[in-house]
PDB file of C-alpha atoms in Angstrom:
ATOM      1  CA  MET Q 697      -0.013   0.083   0.180  1.00  0.00           C
ATOM      2  CA  THR Q 698       1.184   3.380  -0.762  1.00  0.00           C
ATOM      3  CA  ASN Q 699       1.839   5.677   1.960  1.00  0.00           C
ATOM      4  CA  GLN Q 700       1.952   9.650   1.100  1.00  0.00           C
ATOM      5  CA  GLN Q 701       1.619  12.869   2.426  1.00  0.00           C
ATOM      6  CA  ILE Q 702       1.102  16.102   0.759  1.00  0.00           C
ATOM      7  CA  ASN Q 703       1.077  19.685   2.497  1.00  0.00           C
ATOM      8  CA  VAL Q 704      -0.316  22.911   1.171  1.00  0.00           C
ATOM      9  CA  GLU Q 705      -0.898  26.159   2.347  1.00  0.00           C
ATOM     10  CA  LEU Q 706      -3.602  28.239   0.599  1.00  0.00           C
ATOM     11  CA  ASN Q 707      -4.276  31.772   0.736  1.00  0.00           C
ATOM     12  CA  ALA Q 708      -7.802  31.880   1.780  1.00  0.00           C
ATOM     13  CA  GLN Q 709      -9.397  33.035  -1.293  1.00  0.00           C
ATOM     14  CA  MET Q 710     -11.803  31.371  -3.672  1.00  0.00           C
ATOM     15  CA  SER Q 711      -9.666  31.707  -6.580  1.00  0.00           C
ATOM     16  CA  GLU Q 712      -7.182  29.296  -4.605  1.00  0.00           C
ATOM     17  CA  LEU Q 713      -9.750  26.591  -4.417  1.00  0.00           C
ATOM     18  CA  VAL Q 714      -8.398  25.019  -7.599  1.00  0.00           C
ATOM     19  CA  HIS Q 715      -5.111  23.643  -5.567  1.00  0.00           C
ATOM     20  CA  VAL Q 716      -7.292  21.640  -3.342  1.00  0.00           C
ATOM     21  CA  GLY Q 717      -8.373  19.400  -6.572  1.00  0.00           C
ATOM     22  CA  ASP Q 718      -4.867  19.318  -7.976  1.00  0.00           C
ATOM     23  CA  ALA Q 719      -3.521  18.232  -4.539  1.00  0.00           C
ATOM     24  CA  ILE Q 720      -5.797  15.666  -3.783  1.00  0.00           C
ATOM     25  CA  THR Q 721      -5.339  14.484  -7.476  1.00  0.00           C
ATOM     26  CA  ARG Q 722      -1.647  14.398  -7.201  1.00  0.00           C
ATOM     27  CA  LEU Q 723      -1.665  12.449  -3.769  1.00  0.00           C
ATOM     28  CA  LEU Q 724      -3.839   9.480  -5.178  1.00  0.00           C
ATOM     29  CA  SER Q 725      -2.059   9.353  -8.677  1.00  0.00           C
ATOM     30  CA  ALA Q 726      -0.526   6.197  -7.576  1.00  0.00           C
ATOM     31  CA  LEU Q 727      -3.646   4.530  -7.336  1.00  0.00           C
ATOM     32  CA  THR Q 728      -4.732   2.278 -10.461  1.00  0.00           C
ATOM     33  CA  SER Q 729      -6.704   4.655 -12.510  1.00  0.00           C
ATOM     34  CA  THR Q 730     -10.378   3.301 -12.598  1.00  0.00           C
ATOM     35  CA  SER Q 731     -13.631   4.803 -12.929  1.00  0.00           C
ATOM     36  CA  ASP Q 732     -14.275   3.969  -9.083  1.00  0.00           C
ATOM     37  CA  ILE Q 733     -11.165   5.696  -8.489  1.00  0.00           C
ATOM     38  CA  GLU Q 734     -11.827   8.594 -10.931  1.00  0.00           C
ATOM     39  CA  ALA Q 735     -15.391   8.914  -8.935  1.00  0.00           C
ATOM     40  CA  THR Q 736     -13.547   9.096  -5.368  1.00  0.00           C
ATOM     41  CA  ILE Q 737     -11.094  11.218  -6.499  1.00  0.00           C
ATOM     42  CA  TYR Q 738     -14.148  14.030  -7.310  1.00  0.00           C
ATOM     43  CA  GLU Q 739     -15.779  13.057  -3.940  1.00  0.00           C
ATOM     44  CA  LEU Q 740     -12.727  13.816  -1.979  1.00  0.00           C
ATOM     45  CA  GLN Q 741     -11.812  16.924  -4.079  1.00  0.00           C
ATOM     46  CA  LEU Q 742     -15.541  18.196  -3.260  1.00  0.00           C
ATOM     47  CA  ALA Q 743     -15.313  17.413   0.561  1.00  0.00           C
ATOM     48  CA  VAL Q 744     -12.188  19.115   1.043  1.00  0.00           C
ATOM     49  CA  HIS Q 745     -13.060  22.061  -1.274  1.00  0.00           C
ATOM     50  CA  GLU Q 746     -16.510  22.564   0.662  1.00  0.00           C
ATOM     51  CA  ILE Q 747     -14.508  22.690   4.054  1.00  0.00           C
ATOM     52  CA  CYS Q 748     -11.973  25.212   2.401  1.00  0.00           C
ATOM     53  CA  ALA Q 749     -14.632  27.562   0.886  1.00  0.00           C
ATOM     54  CA  ASN Q 750     -16.629  27.152   4.414  1.00  0.00           C
ATOM     55  CA  ILE Q 751     -13.506  28.470   5.836  1.00  0.00           C
ATOM     56  CA  ILE Q 752     -13.185  31.472   3.628  1.00  0.00           C
ATOM     57  CA  ASP Q 753     -16.785  32.448   3.705  1.00  0.00           C
ATOM     58  CA  HIS Q 754     -16.941  32.070   7.597  1.00  0.00           C
ATOM     59  CA  SER Q 755     -13.902  31.804   9.526  1.00  0.00           C
ATOM     60  CA  TYR Q 756     -12.173  34.492   7.324  1.00  0.00           C
ATOM     61  CA  LYS Q 757     -15.198  36.598   6.679  1.00  0.00           C
ATOM     62  CA  ASP Q 758     -13.973  39.657   7.897  1.00  0.00           C
ATOM     63  CA  ALA Q 759     -10.171  38.782   7.385  1.00  0.00           C
ATOM     64  CA  GLU Q 760      -7.518  39.606   4.778  1.00  0.00           C
ATOM     65  CA  ASN Q 761      -4.409  37.589   4.520  1.00  0.00           C
ATOM     66  CA  GLY Q 762      -6.151  34.386   5.993  1.00  0.00           C
ATOM     67  CA  LYS Q 763      -4.180  31.077   5.377  1.00  0.00           C
ATOM     68  CA  ILE Q 764      -5.661  27.734   5.304  1.00  0.00           C
ATOM     69  CA  LYS Q 765      -3.112  24.613   5.931  1.00  0.00           C
ATOM     70  CA  LEU Q 766      -4.021  21.233   4.722  1.00  0.00           C
ATOM     71  CA  ALA Q 767      -2.135  18.090   5.389  1.00  0.00           C
ATOM     72  CA  LEU Q 768      -3.829  15.521   2.833  1.00  0.00           C
ATOM     73  CA  SER Q 769      -2.408  11.922   3.534  1.00  0.00           C
ATOM     74  CA  LEU Q 770      -3.238   8.199   2.302  1.00  0.00           C
ATOM     75  CA  THR Q 771      -2.343   5.652   4.668  1.00  0.00           C
ATOM     76  CA  ASP Q 772      -2.981   2.225   3.713  1.00  0.00           C
ATOM     77  CA  GLY Q 773      -5.851   2.958   1.839  1.00  0.00           C
ATOM     78  CA  ASN Q 774      -6.955   5.439   4.609  1.00  0.00           C
ATOM     79  CA  PHE Q 775      -7.485   9.066   2.994  1.00  0.00           C
ATOM     80  CA  ILE Q 776      -7.234  11.795   5.526  1.00  0.00           C
ATOM     81  CA  ALA Q 777      -7.121  15.632   5.233  1.00  0.00           C
ATOM     82  CA  ASP Q 778      -6.333  17.828   8.303  1.00  0.00           C
ATOM     83  CA  ILE Q 779      -7.611  21.092   7.525  1.00  0.00           C
ATOM     84  CA  CYS Q 780      -6.558  24.253   9.864  1.00  0.00           C
ATOM     85  CA  GLU Q 781      -6.879  27.957  10.251  1.00  0.00           C
ATOM     86  CA  GLN Q 782      -6.572  30.654  12.411  1.00  0.00           C
ATOM     87  CA  GLY Q 783      -9.903  32.628  11.560  1.00  0.00           C
ATOM     88  CA  GLU Q 784     -13.162  32.778  13.740  1.00  0.00           C
ATOM     89  CA  ALA Q 785     -14.457  29.605  15.288  1.00  0.00           C
ATOM     90  CA  PHE Q 786     -17.547  27.879  13.365  1.00  0.00           C
ATOM     91  CA  ASP Q 787     -20.347  25.817  14.991  1.00  0.00           C
ATOM     92  CA  PRO Q 788     -21.015  23.031  12.785  1.00  0.00           C
ATOM     93  CA  ASP Q 789     -23.511  22.097  14.907  1.00  0.00           C
ATOM     94  CA  ALA Q 790     -25.524  25.429  14.343  1.00  0.00           C
ATOM     95  CA  VAL Q 791     -25.723  24.328  10.531  1.00  0.00           C
ATOM     96  CA  PRO Q 792     -29.007  23.338   9.892  1.00  0.00           C
ATOM     97  CA  ARG Q 793     -29.505  19.952   8.072  1.00  0.00           C
ATOM     98  CA  PRO Q 794     -31.051  21.242   4.551  1.00  0.00           C
ATOM     99  CA  ASN Q 795     -34.409  20.751   3.422  1.00  0.00           C
ATOM    100  CA  LEU Q 796     -33.504  19.068   0.424  1.00  0.00           C
ATOM    101  CA  GLU Q 797     -37.195  18.647  -1.167  1.00  0.00           C
ATOM    102  CA  ASP Q 798     -37.725  22.307  -0.937  1.00  0.00           C
ATOM    103  CA  GLY Q 799     -34.071  23.084  -2.692  1.00  0.00           C
ATOM    104  CA  GLN Q 800     -31.962  25.478  -0.317  1.00  0.00           C
ATOM    105  CA  ILE Q 801     -30.093  28.260  -0.814  1.00  0.00           C
ATOM    106  CA  ARG Q 802     -27.734  27.671   1.833  1.00  0.00           C
ATOM    107  CA  GLY Q 803     -26.256  24.450   3.822  1.00  0.00           C
ATOM    108  CA  TYR Q 804     -25.390  22.238   0.916  1.00  0.00           C
ATOM    109  CA  GLY Q 805     -21.699  22.449   2.100  1.00  0.00           C
ATOM    110  CA  ILE Q 806     -21.629  20.613   4.792  1.00  0.00           C
ATOM    111  CA  PHE Q 807     -24.147  18.224   4.099  1.00  0.00           C
ATOM    112  CA  LEU Q 808     -22.322  17.006   1.209  1.00  0.00           C
ATOM    113  CA  VAL Q 809     -19.090  16.662   3.354  1.00  0.00           C
ATOM    114  CA  ASN Q 810     -20.981  14.620   5.927  1.00  0.00           C
ATOM    115  CA  GLN Q 811     -22.421  12.455   2.918  1.00  0.00           C
ATOM    116  CA  LEU Q 812     -19.058  11.918   1.339  1.00  0.00           C
ATOM    117  CA  MET Q 813     -16.728  10.935   4.303  1.00  0.00           C
ATOM    118  CA  ASP Q 814     -16.723   8.459   6.813  1.00  0.00           C
ATOM    119  CA  VAL Q 815     -15.228  10.895   9.466  1.00  0.00           C
ATOM    120  CA  VAL Q 816     -15.960  14.512   9.903  1.00  0.00           C
ATOM    121  CA  GLU Q 817     -14.621  16.519  13.155  1.00  0.00           C
ATOM    122  CA  TYR Q 818     -14.245  19.840  13.816  1.00  0.00           C
ATOM    123  CA  THR Q 819     -11.882  21.035  16.786  1.00  0.00           C
ATOM    124  CA  SER Q 820     -11.650  24.864  17.898  1.00  0.00           C
ATOM    125  CA  THR Q 821      -8.718  26.007  20.072  1.00  0.00           C
ATOM    126  CA  ALA Q 822      -7.092  28.942  21.116  1.00  0.00           C
ATOM    127  CA  GLY Q 823      -4.359  28.055  18.756  1.00  0.00           C
ATOM    128  CA  GLY Q 824      -6.612  27.379  15.961  1.00  0.00           C
ATOM    129  CA  ASN Q 825      -9.333  25.483  14.265  1.00  0.00           C
ATOM    130  CA  CYS Q 826      -9.082  22.337  12.582  1.00  0.00           C
ATOM    131  CA  TRP Q 827     -11.202  19.975  10.760  1.00  0.00           C
ATOM    132  CA  HIS Q 828     -10.269  16.425  10.355  1.00  0.00           C
ATOM    133  CA  LEU Q 829     -11.816  14.397   7.619  1.00  0.00           C
ATOM    134  CA  ALA Q 830     -11.353  10.744   6.484  1.00  0.00           C
ATOM    135  CA  LYS Q 831     -12.689   8.062   4.363  1.00  0.00           C
ATOM    136  CA  GLN Q 832     -11.245   4.555   3.854  1.00  0.00           C
ATOM    137  CA  LEU Q 833     -11.043   3.973   0.122  1.00  0.00           C
TER     138      LEU Q 833
ATOM    139  CA  MET F 273     -43.288  29.940 -24.724  1.00  0.00           C
ATOM    140  CA  GLU F 274     -39.774  31.033 -25.211  1.00  0.00           C
ATOM    141  CA  THR F 275     -36.850  29.386 -23.201  1.00  0.00           C
ATOM    142  CA  ILE F 276     -33.474  30.345 -22.579  1.00  0.00           C
ATOM    143  CA  VAL F 277     -30.668  27.671 -22.829  1.00  0.00           C
ATOM    144  CA  VAL F 278     -27.708  28.757 -20.036  1.00  0.00           C
ATOM    145  CA  SER F 279     -24.850  26.295 -21.115  1.00  0.00           C
ATOM    146  CA  LEU F 280     -22.370  25.612 -17.949  1.00  0.00           C
ATOM    147  CA  ASN F 281     -19.017  24.156 -18.317  1.00  0.00           C
ATOM    148  CA  ASP F 282     -15.973  22.854 -16.598  1.00  0.00           C
ATOM    149  CA  ARG F 283     -15.966  24.553 -13.253  1.00  0.00           C
ATOM    150  CA  ILE F 284     -18.790  25.977 -11.320  1.00  0.00           C
ATOM    151  CA  ASP F 285     -17.917  26.778  -7.511  1.00  0.00           C
ATOM    152  CA  ALA F 286     -17.468  29.320  -4.893  1.00  0.00           C
ATOM    153  CA  PHE F 287     -15.000  30.996  -7.212  1.00  0.00           C
ATOM    154  CA  ASN F 288     -17.449  31.702 -10.050  1.00  0.00           C
ATOM    155  CA  ALA F 289     -20.830  31.601  -8.831  1.00  0.00           C
ATOM    156  CA  PRO F 290     -21.117  35.025  -7.933  1.00  0.00           C
ATOM    157  CA  GLN F 291     -20.580  35.690 -11.767  1.00  0.00           C
ATOM    158  CA  LEU F 292     -23.122  33.151 -12.802  1.00  0.00           C
ATOM    159  CA  ARG F 293     -25.508  34.808 -10.093  1.00  0.00           C
ATOM    160  CA  GLU F 294     -24.988  38.233 -12.053  1.00  0.00           C
ATOM    161  CA  VAL F 295     -25.818  36.299 -15.361  1.00  0.00           C
ATOM    162  CA  PHE F 296     -29.060  34.787 -14.199  1.00  0.00           C
ATOM    163  CA  GLU F 297     -30.129  38.268 -12.504  1.00  0.00           C
ATOM    164  CA  GLY F 298     -29.479  39.819 -15.927  1.00  0.00           C
ATOM    165  CA  LEU F 299     -31.322  37.375 -17.625  1.00  0.00           C
ATOM    166  CA  LEU F 300     -34.522  37.513 -14.816  1.00  0.00           C
ATOM    167  CA  SER F 301     -34.254  41.625 -15.174  1.00  0.00           C
ATOM    168  CA  ALA F 302     -34.669  41.384 -19.110  1.00  0.00           C
ATOM    169  CA  GLY F 303     -37.809  39.492 -18.230  1.00  0.00           C
ATOM    170  CA  HIS F 304     -37.050  36.066 -19.221  1.00  0.00           C
ATOM    171  CA  VAL F 305     -38.315  33.371 -16.525  1.00  0.00           C
ATOM    172  CA  ASN F 306     -38.077  29.917 -18.470  1.00  0.00           C
ATOM    173  CA  PHE F 307     -34.841  28.486 -18.289  1.00  0.00           C
ATOM    174  CA  ILE F 308     -33.025  25.322 -19.035  1.00  0.00           C
ATOM    175  CA  VAL F 309     -29.365  25.301 -17.388  1.00  0.00           C
ATOM    176  CA  ASP F 310     -27.147  22.817 -19.310  1.00  0.00           C
ATOM    177  CA  LEU F 311     -24.857  21.009 -17.106  1.00  0.00           C
ATOM    178  CA  ARG F 312     -23.399  18.252 -19.400  1.00  0.00           C
ATOM    179  CA  ASP F 313     -20.410  19.752 -19.731  1.00  0.00           C
ATOM    180  CA  VAL F 314     -19.875  20.667 -16.183  1.00  0.00           C
ATOM    181  CA  LYS F 315     -16.791  18.628 -14.763  1.00  0.00           C
ATOM    182  CA  PHE F 316     -16.922  19.983 -11.266  1.00  0.00           C
ATOM    183  CA  LEU F 317     -20.084  21.463  -9.312  1.00  0.00           C
ATOM    184  CA  ASP F 318     -20.154  22.854  -5.608  1.00  0.00           C
ATOM    185  CA  SER F 319     -22.705  23.821  -3.203  1.00  0.00           C
ATOM    186  CA  ALA F 320     -22.009  27.430  -4.078  1.00  0.00           C
ATOM    187  CA  GLY F 321     -22.786  26.447  -7.688  1.00  0.00           C
ATOM    188  CA  MET F 322     -25.872  24.473  -6.476  1.00  0.00           C
ATOM    189  CA  ALA F 323     -27.224  27.483  -4.503  1.00  0.00           C
ATOM    190  CA  ALA F 324     -26.751  29.530  -7.600  1.00  0.00           C
ATOM    191  CA  LEU F 325     -29.592  27.220  -9.734  1.00  0.00           C
ATOM    192  CA  VAL F 326     -31.786  26.666  -6.813  1.00  0.00           C
ATOM    193  CA  THR F 327     -31.572  30.569  -6.401  1.00  0.00           C
ATOM    194  CA  LEU F 328     -32.510  30.807 -10.288  1.00  0.00           C
ATOM    195  CA  LEU F 329     -35.254  28.293  -9.676  1.00  0.00           C
ATOM    196  CA  LYS F 330     -36.933  30.450  -6.931  1.00  0.00           C
ATOM    197  CA  ARG F 331     -36.753  33.697  -8.857  1.00  0.00           C
ATOM    198  CA  ALA F 332     -38.241  31.878 -11.908  1.00  0.00           C
ATOM    199  CA  ARG F 333     -41.025  30.243 -10.384  1.00  0.00           C
ATOM    200  CA  GLN F 334     -41.992  33.486  -8.651  1.00  0.00           C
ATOM    201  CA  SER F 335     -42.557  34.956 -11.888  1.00  0.00           C
ATOM    202  CA  SER F 336     -44.380  31.852 -12.886  1.00  0.00           C
ATOM    203  CA  GLY F 337     -41.653  30.418 -14.827  1.00  0.00           C
ATOM    204  CA  ASP F 338     -39.474  27.435 -14.465  1.00  0.00           C
ATOM    205  CA  VAL F 339     -36.047  26.197 -14.583  1.00  0.00           C
ATOM    206  CA  ASN F 340     -35.243  22.672 -15.832  1.00  0.00           C
ATOM    207  CA  LEU F 341     -31.600  20.825 -16.003  1.00  0.00           C
ATOM    208  CA  THR F 342     -29.715  18.031 -18.068  1.00  0.00           C
ATOM    209  CA  TRP F 343     -28.023  15.925 -16.282  1.00  0.00           C
ATOM    210  CA  PRO F 344     -23.869  16.149 -16.066  1.00  0.00           C
ATOM    211  CA  THR F 345     -22.446  13.488 -18.412  1.00  0.00           C
ATOM    212  CA  LEU F 346     -20.039  12.801 -15.479  1.00  0.00           C
ATOM    213  CA  GLU F 347     -21.635   9.955 -13.359  1.00  0.00           C
ATOM    214  CA  VAL F 348     -19.923  11.271 -10.257  1.00  0.00           C
ATOM    215  CA  SER F 349     -21.765  14.579 -10.662  1.00  0.00           C
ATOM    216  CA  GLN F 350     -24.938  12.927 -11.199  1.00  0.00           C
ATOM    217  CA  ARG F 351     -24.658  10.906  -7.899  1.00  0.00           C
ATOM    218  CA  ILE F 352     -23.887  14.114  -6.029  1.00  0.00           C
ATOM    219  CA  LEU F 353     -27.122  15.864  -7.334  1.00  0.00           C
ATOM    220  CA  LYS F 354     -29.086  12.835  -6.686  1.00  0.00           C
ATOM    221  CA  LEU F 355     -27.531  13.081  -2.915  1.00  0.00           C
ATOM    222  CA  THR F 356     -28.728  16.532  -2.747  1.00  0.00           C
ATOM    223  CA  LYS F 357     -32.065  15.826  -4.195  1.00  0.00           C
ATOM    224  CA  PHE F 358     -31.748  18.153  -7.053  1.00  0.00           C
ATOM    225  CA  ASP F 359     -33.795  15.711  -9.142  1.00  0.00           C
ATOM    226  CA  ARG F 360     -36.663  16.235  -7.003  1.00  0.00           C
ATOM    227  CA  VAL F 361     -36.285  19.789  -6.740  1.00  0.00           C
ATOM    228  CA  PHE F 362     -35.659  20.338 -10.690  1.00  0.00           C
ATOM    229  CA  THR F 363     -37.003  18.215 -13.727  1.00  0.00           C
ATOM    230  CA  ILE F 364     -33.613  16.894 -15.113  1.00  0.00           C
ATOM    231  CA  LYS F 365     -33.289  15.120 -18.528  1.00  0.00           C
ATOM    232  CA  ASN F 366     -30.510  14.047 -20.632  1.00  0.00           C
ATOM    233  CA  ASN F 367     -30.698  16.435 -23.557  1.00  0.00           C
ATOM    234  CA  ILE F 368     -32.004  19.838 -24.168  1.00  0.00           C
ATOM    235  CA  ALA F 369     -34.279  18.427 -27.207  1.00  0.00           C
ATOM    236  CA  ASP F 370     -35.732  16.085 -24.325  1.00  0.00           C
ATOM    237  CA  PHE F 371     -37.534  19.306 -23.273  1.00  0.00           C
ATOM    238  CA  ASN F 372     -39.292  19.671 -26.537  1.00  0.00           C
ATOM    239  CA  VAL F 373     -39.455  23.551 -26.120  1.00  0.00           C
ATOM    240  CA  THR F 374     -38.286  26.500 -28.559  1.00  0.00           C
ATOM    241  CA  VAL F 375     -35.030  27.896 -27.403  1.00  0.00           C
ATOM    242  CA  SER F 376     -34.972  31.631 -27.988  1.00  0.00           C
ATOM    243  CA  LYS F 377     -31.566  32.112 -26.957  1.00  0.00           C
ATOM    244  CA  THR F 378     -28.442  30.281 -25.506  1.00  0.00           C
ATOM    245  CA  VAL F 379     -25.811  31.688 -23.125  1.00  0.00           C
ATOM    246  CA  THR F 380     -22.459  30.056 -22.243  1.00  0.00           C
ATOM    247  CA  PHE F 381     -20.561  30.354 -18.995  1.00  0.00           C
ATOM    248  CA  PRO F 382     -17.860  30.780 -18.179  1.00  0.00           C
ATOM    249  CA  GLN F 383     -17.530  32.203 -21.764  1.00  0.00           C
TER     250      GLN F 383
END
């Protein structure tokens, strides 16, 4: 099994989000390419992308020059993304589950992350805030 | 009834969703209320892109119009839209021709 890690630091700007997908593609490039793997890569890209977009939208709402640090790893088929920032703390429990039957303007992001990943954890300390996402591939 | 096709391609995400909303707003302000948003060539669609589509839908329906979608060709994108129950909120078909409407104008985004 491949054990790899990629660290990426992003400026907290929407224009930087494209690098999230590139980093995940690079991390998983050693896996044999099948349509299933391509779908998995897309889902991981979307989950990490949604967290980063959420950080830019909420944690760094009033901040310029914010940074997002991503540590992406693949260990024995387990994908892990640790995503840390120094912005305002976020309360994931305060995000209502979207009423999907009616169509929602907000709320799809965290819902999708929860659907796409096995583990979604958030911790906020004086040193910063971190999201921990994991999925067994 | 005239229908506007908005043909989306490549990435529709939090970076360009604000511009897409402006395109939708411009079309609504010009009096258009019936839309097909063509997602066949979309390679990546995030929650901000989805929110822009739902906003258009709500605005169009307020004016007695509607918004229909075509399925992205990419299977994984179809699965994401099913996860978010977009296929319950919108009518989604494989091709524009399946809607059997007269298309008066096609707008491409990003251009």
